[in-house]
Short mmCIF file of C-alpha atoms in Angstrom, two decimals:
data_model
loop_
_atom_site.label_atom_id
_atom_site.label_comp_id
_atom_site.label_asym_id
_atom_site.label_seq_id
_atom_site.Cartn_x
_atom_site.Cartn_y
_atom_site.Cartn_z
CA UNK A 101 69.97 27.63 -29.27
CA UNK A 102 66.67 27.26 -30.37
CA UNK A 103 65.23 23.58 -29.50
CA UNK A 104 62.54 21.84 -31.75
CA UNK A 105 59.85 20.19 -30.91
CA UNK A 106 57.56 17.69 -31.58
CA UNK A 107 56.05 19.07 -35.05
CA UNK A 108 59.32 19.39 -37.38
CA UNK A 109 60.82 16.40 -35.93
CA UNK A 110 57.81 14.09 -37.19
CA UNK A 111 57.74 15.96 -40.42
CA UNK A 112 61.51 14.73 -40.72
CA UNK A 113 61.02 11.30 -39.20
CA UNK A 114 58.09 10.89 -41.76
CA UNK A 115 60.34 11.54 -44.69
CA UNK A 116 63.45 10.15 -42.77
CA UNK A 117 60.53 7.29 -42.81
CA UNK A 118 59.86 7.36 -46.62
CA UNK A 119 63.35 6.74 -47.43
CA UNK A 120 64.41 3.90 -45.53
CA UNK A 121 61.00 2.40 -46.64
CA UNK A 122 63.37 1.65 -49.52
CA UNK A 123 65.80 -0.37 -47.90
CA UNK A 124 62.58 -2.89 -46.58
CA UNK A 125 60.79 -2.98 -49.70
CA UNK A 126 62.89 -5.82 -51.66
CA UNK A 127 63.12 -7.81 -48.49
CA UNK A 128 59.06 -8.08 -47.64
CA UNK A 129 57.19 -11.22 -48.21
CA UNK A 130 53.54 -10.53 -49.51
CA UNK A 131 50.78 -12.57 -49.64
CA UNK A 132 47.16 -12.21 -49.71
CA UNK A 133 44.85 -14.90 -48.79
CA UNK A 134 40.64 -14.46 -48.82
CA UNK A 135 41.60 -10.98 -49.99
CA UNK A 136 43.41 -9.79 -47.53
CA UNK A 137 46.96 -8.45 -48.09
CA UNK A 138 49.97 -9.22 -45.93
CA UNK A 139 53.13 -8.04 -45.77
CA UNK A 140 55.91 -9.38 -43.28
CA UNK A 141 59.71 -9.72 -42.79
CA UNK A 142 61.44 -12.91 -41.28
CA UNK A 143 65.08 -13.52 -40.50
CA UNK A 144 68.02 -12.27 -42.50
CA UNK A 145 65.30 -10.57 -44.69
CA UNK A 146 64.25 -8.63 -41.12
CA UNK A 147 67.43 -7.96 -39.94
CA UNK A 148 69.20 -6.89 -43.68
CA UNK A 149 67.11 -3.72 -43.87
CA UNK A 150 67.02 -3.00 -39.85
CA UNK A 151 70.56 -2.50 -40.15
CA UNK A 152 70.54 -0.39 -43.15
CA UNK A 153 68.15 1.80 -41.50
CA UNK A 154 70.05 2.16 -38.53
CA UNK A 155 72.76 2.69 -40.40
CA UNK A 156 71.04 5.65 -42.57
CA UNK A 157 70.42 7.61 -39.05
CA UNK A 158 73.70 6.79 -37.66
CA UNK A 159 76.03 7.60 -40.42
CA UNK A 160 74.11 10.58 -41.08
CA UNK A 161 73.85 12.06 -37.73
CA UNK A 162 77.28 11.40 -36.70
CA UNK A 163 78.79 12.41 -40.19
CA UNK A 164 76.41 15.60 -40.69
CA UNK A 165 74.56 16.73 -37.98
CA UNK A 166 71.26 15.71 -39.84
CA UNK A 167 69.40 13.03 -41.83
CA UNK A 168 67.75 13.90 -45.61
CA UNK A 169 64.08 14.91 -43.18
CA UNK A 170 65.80 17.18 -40.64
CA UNK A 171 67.98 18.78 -44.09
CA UNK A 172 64.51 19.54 -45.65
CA UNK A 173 62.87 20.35 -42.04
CA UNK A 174 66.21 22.89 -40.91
CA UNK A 175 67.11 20.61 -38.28
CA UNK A 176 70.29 19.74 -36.53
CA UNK A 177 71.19 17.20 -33.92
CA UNK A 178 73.93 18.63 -32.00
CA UNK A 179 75.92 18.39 -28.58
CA UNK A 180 74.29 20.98 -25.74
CA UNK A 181 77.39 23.18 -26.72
CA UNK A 182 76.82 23.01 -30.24
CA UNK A 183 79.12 20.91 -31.19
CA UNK A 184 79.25 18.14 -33.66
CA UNK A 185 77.84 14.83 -32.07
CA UNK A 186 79.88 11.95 -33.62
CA UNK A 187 79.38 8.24 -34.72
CA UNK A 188 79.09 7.54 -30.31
CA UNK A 189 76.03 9.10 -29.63
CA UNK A 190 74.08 8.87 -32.30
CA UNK A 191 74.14 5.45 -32.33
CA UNK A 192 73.36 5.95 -28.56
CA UNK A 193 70.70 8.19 -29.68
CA UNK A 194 69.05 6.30 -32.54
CA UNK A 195 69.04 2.64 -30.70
CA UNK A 196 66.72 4.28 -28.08
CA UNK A 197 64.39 4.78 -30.46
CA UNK A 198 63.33 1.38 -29.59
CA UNK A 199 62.05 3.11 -26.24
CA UNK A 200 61.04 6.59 -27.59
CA UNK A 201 58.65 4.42 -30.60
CA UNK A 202 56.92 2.41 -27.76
CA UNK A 203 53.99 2.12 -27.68
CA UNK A 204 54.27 0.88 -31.10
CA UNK A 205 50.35 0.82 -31.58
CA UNK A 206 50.78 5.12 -31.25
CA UNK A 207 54.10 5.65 -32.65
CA UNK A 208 56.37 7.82 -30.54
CA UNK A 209 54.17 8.65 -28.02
CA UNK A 210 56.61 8.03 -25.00
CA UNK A 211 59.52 9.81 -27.06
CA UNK A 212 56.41 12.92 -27.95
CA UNK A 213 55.39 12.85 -24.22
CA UNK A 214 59.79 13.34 -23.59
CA UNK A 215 60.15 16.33 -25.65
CA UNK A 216 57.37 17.82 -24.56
CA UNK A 217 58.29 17.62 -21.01
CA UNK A 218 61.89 18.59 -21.42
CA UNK A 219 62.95 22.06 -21.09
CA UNK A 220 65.49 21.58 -23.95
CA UNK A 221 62.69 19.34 -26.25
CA UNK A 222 65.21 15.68 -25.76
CA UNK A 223 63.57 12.35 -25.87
CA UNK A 224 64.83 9.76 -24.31
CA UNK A 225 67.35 9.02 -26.71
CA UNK A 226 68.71 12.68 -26.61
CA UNK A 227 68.86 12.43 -23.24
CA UNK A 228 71.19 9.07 -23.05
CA UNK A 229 73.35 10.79 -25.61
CA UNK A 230 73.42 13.99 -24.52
CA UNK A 231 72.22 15.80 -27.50
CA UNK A 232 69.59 17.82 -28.64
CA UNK A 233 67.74 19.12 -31.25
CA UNK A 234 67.99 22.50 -33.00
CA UNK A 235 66.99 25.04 -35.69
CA UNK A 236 69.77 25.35 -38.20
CA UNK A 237 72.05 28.56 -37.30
CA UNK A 238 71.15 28.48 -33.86
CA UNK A 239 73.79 26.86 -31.93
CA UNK A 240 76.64 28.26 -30.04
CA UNK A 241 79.25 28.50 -32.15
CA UNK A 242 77.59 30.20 -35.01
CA UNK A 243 79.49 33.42 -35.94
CA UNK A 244 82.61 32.52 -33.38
CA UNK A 245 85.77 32.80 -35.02
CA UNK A 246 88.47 30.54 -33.84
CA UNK A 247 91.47 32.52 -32.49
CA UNK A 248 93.62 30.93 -34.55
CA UNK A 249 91.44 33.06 -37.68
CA UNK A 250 91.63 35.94 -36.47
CA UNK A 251 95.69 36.09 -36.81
CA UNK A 252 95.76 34.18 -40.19
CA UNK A 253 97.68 35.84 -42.27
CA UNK A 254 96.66 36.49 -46.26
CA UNK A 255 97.35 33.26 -48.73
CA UNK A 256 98.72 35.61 -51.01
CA UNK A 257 101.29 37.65 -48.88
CA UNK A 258 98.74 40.80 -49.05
CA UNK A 259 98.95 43.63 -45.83
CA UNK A 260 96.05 43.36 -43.68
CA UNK A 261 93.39 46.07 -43.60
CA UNK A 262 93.95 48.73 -40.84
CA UNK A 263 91.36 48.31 -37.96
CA UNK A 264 88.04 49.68 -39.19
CA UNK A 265 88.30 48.53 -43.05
CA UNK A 266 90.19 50.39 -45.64
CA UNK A 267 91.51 53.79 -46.18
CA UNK A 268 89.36 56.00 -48.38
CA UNK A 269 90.02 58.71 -50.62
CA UNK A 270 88.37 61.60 -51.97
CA UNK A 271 86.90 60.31 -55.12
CA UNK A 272 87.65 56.46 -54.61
CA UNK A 273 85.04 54.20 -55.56
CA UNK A 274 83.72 56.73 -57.71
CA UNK A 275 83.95 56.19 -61.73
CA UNK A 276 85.84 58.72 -63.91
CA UNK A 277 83.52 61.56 -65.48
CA UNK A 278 82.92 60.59 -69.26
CA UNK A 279 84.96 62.39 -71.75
CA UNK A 280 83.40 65.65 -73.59
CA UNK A 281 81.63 64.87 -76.39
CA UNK A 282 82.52 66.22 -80.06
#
């Protein structure tokens, strides 16, 4: 497996960011007084758009592997075998981003400082989950065929290939010579 880093996952998390900037936008309360601007969320119109935007990472992540920003970046999040992570962990996984954002002033920088002192690249958050990170195409099951494949038998009631592909003949694959012309 090949773990990422810092850089792609804050390329991600900035459009991951961009997108759920949606779901806060109709909820903020602006004002601007002596020319400055405000912006600020209180209550239901707070808490609304905090759940949609856990709920983006979570449903994501435990249906696909992968938000819209790790798609675009070639990211997965995946289980240290490879495997899927489910709805468990990444909500594990995403609610410690309250720890992995502090201090809030330098986003990230405790969940940076993490993955850059983990052997596998996990943040807090990855940790408590027990998942990691990845380059798309990377993880352990790539290219493993299930036993239960391998002895499938043709949909269509076809023989199998011998071992070592199909017989040849002299000629086959070959087109016909064209006929003489006149």
């Amino acid at each position: 497996m090949r773990y990422i880093g810092v850089g792609r996952r804050f390329v991600a998390l900035l459009i991951d960011g961009l997108i759920t900037a949606l779901a806060w936008m109709p909820f903020a309360e602006t004002s601007t007084v002596d020319g400055v601007y405000s912006i600020r969320w209180d209550g239901m119109d707070f808490v609304i758009p905090l759940a949609l935007t856990l709920a983006y990472f979570v449903v994501l992540e435990g249906a696909f592997g992968a938000t819209i920003g790790k798609v675009v970046l070639g990211i997965r999040v995946r289980r240290p075998d490879g495997s899927r992570i489910g709805f468990g962990p990444a909500l594990i996984r995403n609610l410690a981003r309250v720890v992995d954002a502090f201090p809030y002033v330098i986003p990230y920088l405790v969940g940076g400082i993490a993955v850059i002192r983990s052997d596998t690249d996990q943040r807090f958050g990855d940790r408590w989950a027990k998942t990691v990170v990845i380059l798309v195409g990377t993880d352990a099951n790539v290219g493993i065929e299930p036993p239960a494949m391998a002895a499938t038998p043709d949909p269509y009631g076809l023989p199998s290939p011998p071992p070592g592909g199909p017989p040849t003949e002299p000629g086959a694959g070959t087109l016909p010579p064209p006929p003489p012309a006149t």
